[in-house]
Amino acid sequence: MSGPAPSAVVLTQVGDASLLAAACVLGGVEIDALDTAVGAVAVCRSLAPGEPERAAETISRLLANTPVVLVVQRDGQIAATRWSAGAPGAVVAPGLLLDGAPEQVEGLLLGTLTRADLDGAVSSVGLSRWKATRALASAARRARRARG
């Protein structure tokens, strides 16, 4: 009997999935971003060996001072690792992580949901670098105005 299909997600504290998708366009990472109660989640499109880690590395570099968590499920085994500034850090206990994870994340990792089931997901695929840059610049301007 085979387990659920492999999956990988990068948990972030980004408040807007469309901005996470835009950042991933600039980083060359193909993901589907989803808003959750705890922050935007990047669902990795490529699950080839090393690709989820490349996504976590790129996203953690793009988010500079904000740690992210890569969660990978292969062959029914879940592994979670914190990433910061492009480097892997501490391993996180999967049970503790899943206990507080949004239901969409849990469903993806346990195989009860697929990327196609994610309503409202924003894909980095097909988004132009120009549109991504404009979206990020606009968000930066709004943040500066709000601060000041």
mmCIF file of C-alpha atoms in Angstrom:
data_model
loop_
_atom_site.group_PDB
_atom_site.id
_atom_site.type_symbol
_atom_site.label_atom_id
_atom_site.label_comp_id
_atom_site.label_asym_id
_atom_site.label_seq_id
_atom_site.Cartn_x
_atom_site.Cartn_y
_atom_site.Cartn_z
ATOM 1 C CA MET A 1 0.000 0.000 0.000
ATOM 2 C CA SER A 2 1.419 3.384 -0.948
ATOM 3 C CA GLY A 3 1.226 6.532 1.154
ATOM 4 C CA PRO A 4 0.048 9.980 0.160
ATOM 5 C CA ALA A 5 1.603 11.728 -2.812
ATOM 6 C CA PRO A 6 4.752 13.675 -1.926
ATOM 7 C CA SER A 7 4.228 17.313 -0.987
ATOM 8 C CA ALA A 8 6.220 20.262 0.298
ATOM 9 C CA VAL A 9 5.209 23.615 1.731
ATOM 10 C CA VAL A 10 7.089 26.642 2.995
ATOM 11 C CA LEU A 11 5.357 28.334 5.920
ATOM 12 C CA THR A 12 5.907 32.104 6.093
ATOM 13 C CA GLN A 13 4.700 35.098 8.075
ATOM 14 C CA VAL A 14 3.961 37.054 4.888
ATOM 15 C CA GLY A 15 0.507 38.582 5.179
ATOM 16 C CA ASP A 16 -0.490 38.368 1.520
ATOM 17 C CA ALA A 17 -0.204 35.311 -0.741
ATOM 18 C CA SER A 18 -0.028 37.456 -3.891
ATOM 19 C CA LEU A 19 3.083 39.199 -2.548
ATOM 20 C CA LEU A 20 4.697 35.860 -1.692
ATOM 21 C CA ALA A 21 3.966 34.654 -5.237
ATOM 22 C CA ALA A 22 5.428 37.894 -6.665
ATOM 23 C CA ALA A 23 8.614 37.481 -4.613
ATOM 24 C CA CYS A 24 8.913 33.893 -5.821
ATOM 25 C CA VAL A 25 8.670 35.047 -9.439
ATOM 26 C CA LEU A 26 11.703 37.258 -8.873
ATOM 27 C CA GLY A 27 13.490 34.377 -7.136
ATOM 28 C CA GLY A 28 12.699 31.930 -9.940
ATOM 29 C CA VAL A 29 10.686 29.585 -7.713
ATOM 30 C CA GLU A 30 7.472 27.972 -8.970
ATOM 31 C CA ILE A 31 4.913 27.831 -6.159
ATOM 32 C CA ASP A 32 1.238 28.266 -5.439
ATOM 33 C CA ALA A 33 0.758 30.707 -2.554
ATOM 34 C CA LEU A 34 -2.153 30.445 -0.173
ATOM 35 C CA ASP A 35 -3.335 32.816 2.550
ATOM 36 C CA THR A 36 -3.853 31.169 5.943
ATOM 37 C CA ALA A 37 -4.558 32.468 9.440
ATOM 38 C CA VAL A 38 -0.851 32.205 10.329
ATOM 39 C CA GLY A 39 0.608 33.683 7.131
ATOM 40 C CA ALA A 40 1.022 32.869 3.471
ATOM 41 C CA VAL A 41 2.088 29.334 2.580
ATOM 42 C CA ALA A 42 4.104 28.450 -0.516
ATOM 43 C CA VAL A 43 3.092 25.088 -1.960
ATOM 44 C CA CYS A 44 6.087 23.813 -3.932
ATOM 45 C CA ARG A 45 5.334 22.763 -7.491
ATOM 46 C CA SER A 46 8.572 20.849 -7.999
ATOM 47 C CA LEU A 47 9.152 17.959 -5.631
ATOM 48 C CA ALA A 48 12.282 16.601 -7.292
ATOM 49 C CA PRO A 49 15.132 15.921 -4.835
ATOM 50 C CA GLY A 50 16.560 19.237 -3.639
ATOM 51 C CA GLU A 51 13.824 21.410 -5.162
ATOM 52 C CA PRO A 52 11.781 22.059 -1.987
ATOM 53 C CA GLU A 53 15.050 22.958 -0.264
ATOM 54 C CA ARG A 54 15.897 25.351 -3.117
ATOM 55 C CA ALA A 55 12.473 26.961 -2.678
ATOM 56 C CA ALA A 56 13.012 27.366 1.085
ATOM 57 C CA GLU A 57 16.507 28.758 0.515
ATOM 58 C CA THR A 58 15.243 31.295 -2.029
ATOM 59 C CA ILE A 59 12.191 32.341 -0.008
ATOM 60 C CA SER A 60 14.222 32.710 3.193
ATOM 61 C CA ARG A 61 16.748 34.901 1.331
ATOM 62 C CA LEU A 62 13.965 37.030 -0.147
ATOM 63 C CA LEU A 63 12.357 37.501 3.268
ATOM 64 C CA ALA A 64 15.717 38.493 4.775
ATOM 65 C CA ASN A 65 15.123 38.672 8.530
ATOM 66 C CA THR A 66 12.042 36.468 8.669
ATOM 67 C CA PRO A 67 12.508 32.748 9.293
ATOM 68 C CA VAL A 68 10.422 30.270 7.324
ATOM 69 C CA VAL A 69 9.730 26.578 7.843
ATOM 70 C CA LEU A 70 10.032 23.978 5.085
ATOM 71 C CA VAL A 71 7.798 20.960 5.588
ATOM 72 C CA VAL A 72 8.306 18.002 3.250
ATOM 73 C CA GLN A 73 6.283 14.805 3.139
ATOM 74 C CA ARG A 74 7.718 11.870 1.206
ATOM 75 C CA ASP A 75 6.719 8.229 1.564
ATOM 76 C CA GLY A 76 4.456 9.110 4.480
ATOM 77 C CA GLN A 77 7.344 10.667 6.453
ATOM 78 C CA ILE A 78 7.158 14.354 7.386
ATOM 79 C CA ALA A 79 10.282 16.436 8.009
ATOM 80 C CA ALA A 80 10.309 20.114 8.998
ATOM 81 C CA THR A 81 13.266 22.497 9.058
ATOM 82 C CA ARG A 82 13.554 26.198 9.875
ATOM 83 C CA TRP A 83 15.337 28.311 7.264
ATOM 84 C CA SER A 84 16.738 31.810 7.668
ATOM 85 C CA ALA A 85 18.778 33.992 5.313
ATOM 86 C CA GLY A 86 19.121 31.134 2.824
ATOM 87 C CA ALA A 87 20.431 28.547 5.286
ATOM 88 C CA PRO A 88 18.787 25.593 7.012
ATOM 89 C CA GLY A 89 18.548 25.747 10.770
ATOM 90 C CA ALA A 90 16.880 23.735 13.481
ATOM 91 C CA VAL A 91 14.765 20.687 12.769
ATOM 92 C CA VAL A 92 11.183 21.115 13.982
ATOM 93 C CA ALA A 93 9.185 18.219 15.431
ATOM 94 C CA PRO A 94 6.543 17.447 12.778
ATOM 95 C CA GLY A 95 3.911 16.539 15.386
ATOM 96 C CA LEU A 96 4.220 19.909 17.091
ATOM 97 C CA LEU A 97 4.147 21.702 13.766
ATOM 98 C CA LEU A 98 1.038 19.888 12.527
ATOM 99 C CA ASP A 99 -0.746 20.496 15.828
ATOM 100 C CA GLY A 100 -0.934 24.228 15.081
ATOM 101 C CA ALA A 101 -0.873 24.097 11.290
ATOM 102 C CA PRO A 102 -3.728 25.477 9.179
ATOM 103 C CA GLU A 103 -6.041 22.729 7.926
ATOM 104 C CA GLN A 104 -4.977 23.305 4.306
ATOM 105 C CA VAL A 105 -1.345 22.592 5.211
ATOM 106 C CA GLU A 106 -2.289 19.496 7.154
ATOM 107 C CA GLY A 107 -4.469 18.288 4.265
ATOM 108 C CA LEU A 108 -1.647 18.770 1.739
ATOM 109 C CA LEU A 109 0.856 16.908 3.898
ATOM 110 C CA LEU A 110 -1.504 14.064 4.773
ATOM 111 C CA GLY A 111 -2.714 13.672 1.195
ATOM 112 C CA THR A 112 -6.354 14.637 1.765
ATOM 113 C CA LEU A 113 -5.882 17.786 -0.358
ATOM 114 C CA THR A 114 -4.000 18.480 -3.580
ATOM 115 C CA ARG A 115 -2.848 21.776 -5.112
ATOM 116 C CA ALA A 116 -5.955 21.651 -7.327
ATOM 117 C CA ASP A 117 -8.150 21.716 -4.194
ATOM 118 C CA LEU A 118 -6.724 25.029 -2.980
ATOM 119 C CA ASP A 119 -9.327 27.720 -3.562
ATOM 120 C CA GLY A 120 -7.857 31.184 -3.823
ATOM 121 C CA ALA A 121 -4.257 30.065 -4.366
ATOM 122 C CA VAL A 122 -2.045 32.499 -6.284
ATOM 123 C CA SER A 123 0.501 30.948 -8.630
ATOM 124 C CA SER A 124 3.937 32.342 -9.365
ATOM 125 C CA VAL A 125 3.735 30.521 -12.699
ATOM 126 C CA GLY A 126 2.612 32.808 -15.497
ATOM 127 C CA LEU A 127 3.103 36.008 -13.480
ATOM 128 C CA SER A 128 5.532 38.278 -15.325
ATOM 129 C CA ARG A 129 8.607 39.697 -13.632
ATOM 130 C CA TRP A 130 7.316 43.179 -14.487
ATOM 131 C CA LYS A 131 3.968 42.626 -12.732
ATOM 132 C CA ALA A 132 5.709 40.996 -9.784
ATOM 133 C CA THR A 133 8.075 43.946 -9.414
ATOM 134 C CA ARG A 134 5.185 46.424 -9.602
ATOM 135 C CA ALA A 135 3.176 44.514 -6.975
ATOM 136 C CA LEU A 136 6.117 44.426 -4.559
ATOM 137 C CA ALA A 137 6.963 48.113 -5.149
ATOM 138 C CA SER A 138 3.345 49.082 -4.530
ATOM 139 C CA ALA A 139 3.249 47.090 -1.288
ATOM 140 C CA ALA A 140 6.507 48.741 -0.164
ATOM 141 C CA ARG A 141 5.048 52.207 -0.838
ATOM 142 C CA ARG A 142 1.891 51.365 1.144
ATOM 143 C CA ALA A 143 4.003 50.108 4.041
ATOM 144 C CA ARG A 144 6.127 53.284 4.060
ATOM 145 C CA ARG A 145 2.998 55.476 4.056
ATOM 146 C CA ALA A 146 1.467 53.469 6.896
ATOM 147 C CA ARG A 147 4.607 53.917 9.015
ATOM 148 C CA GLY A 148 4.833 57.447 8.421
#
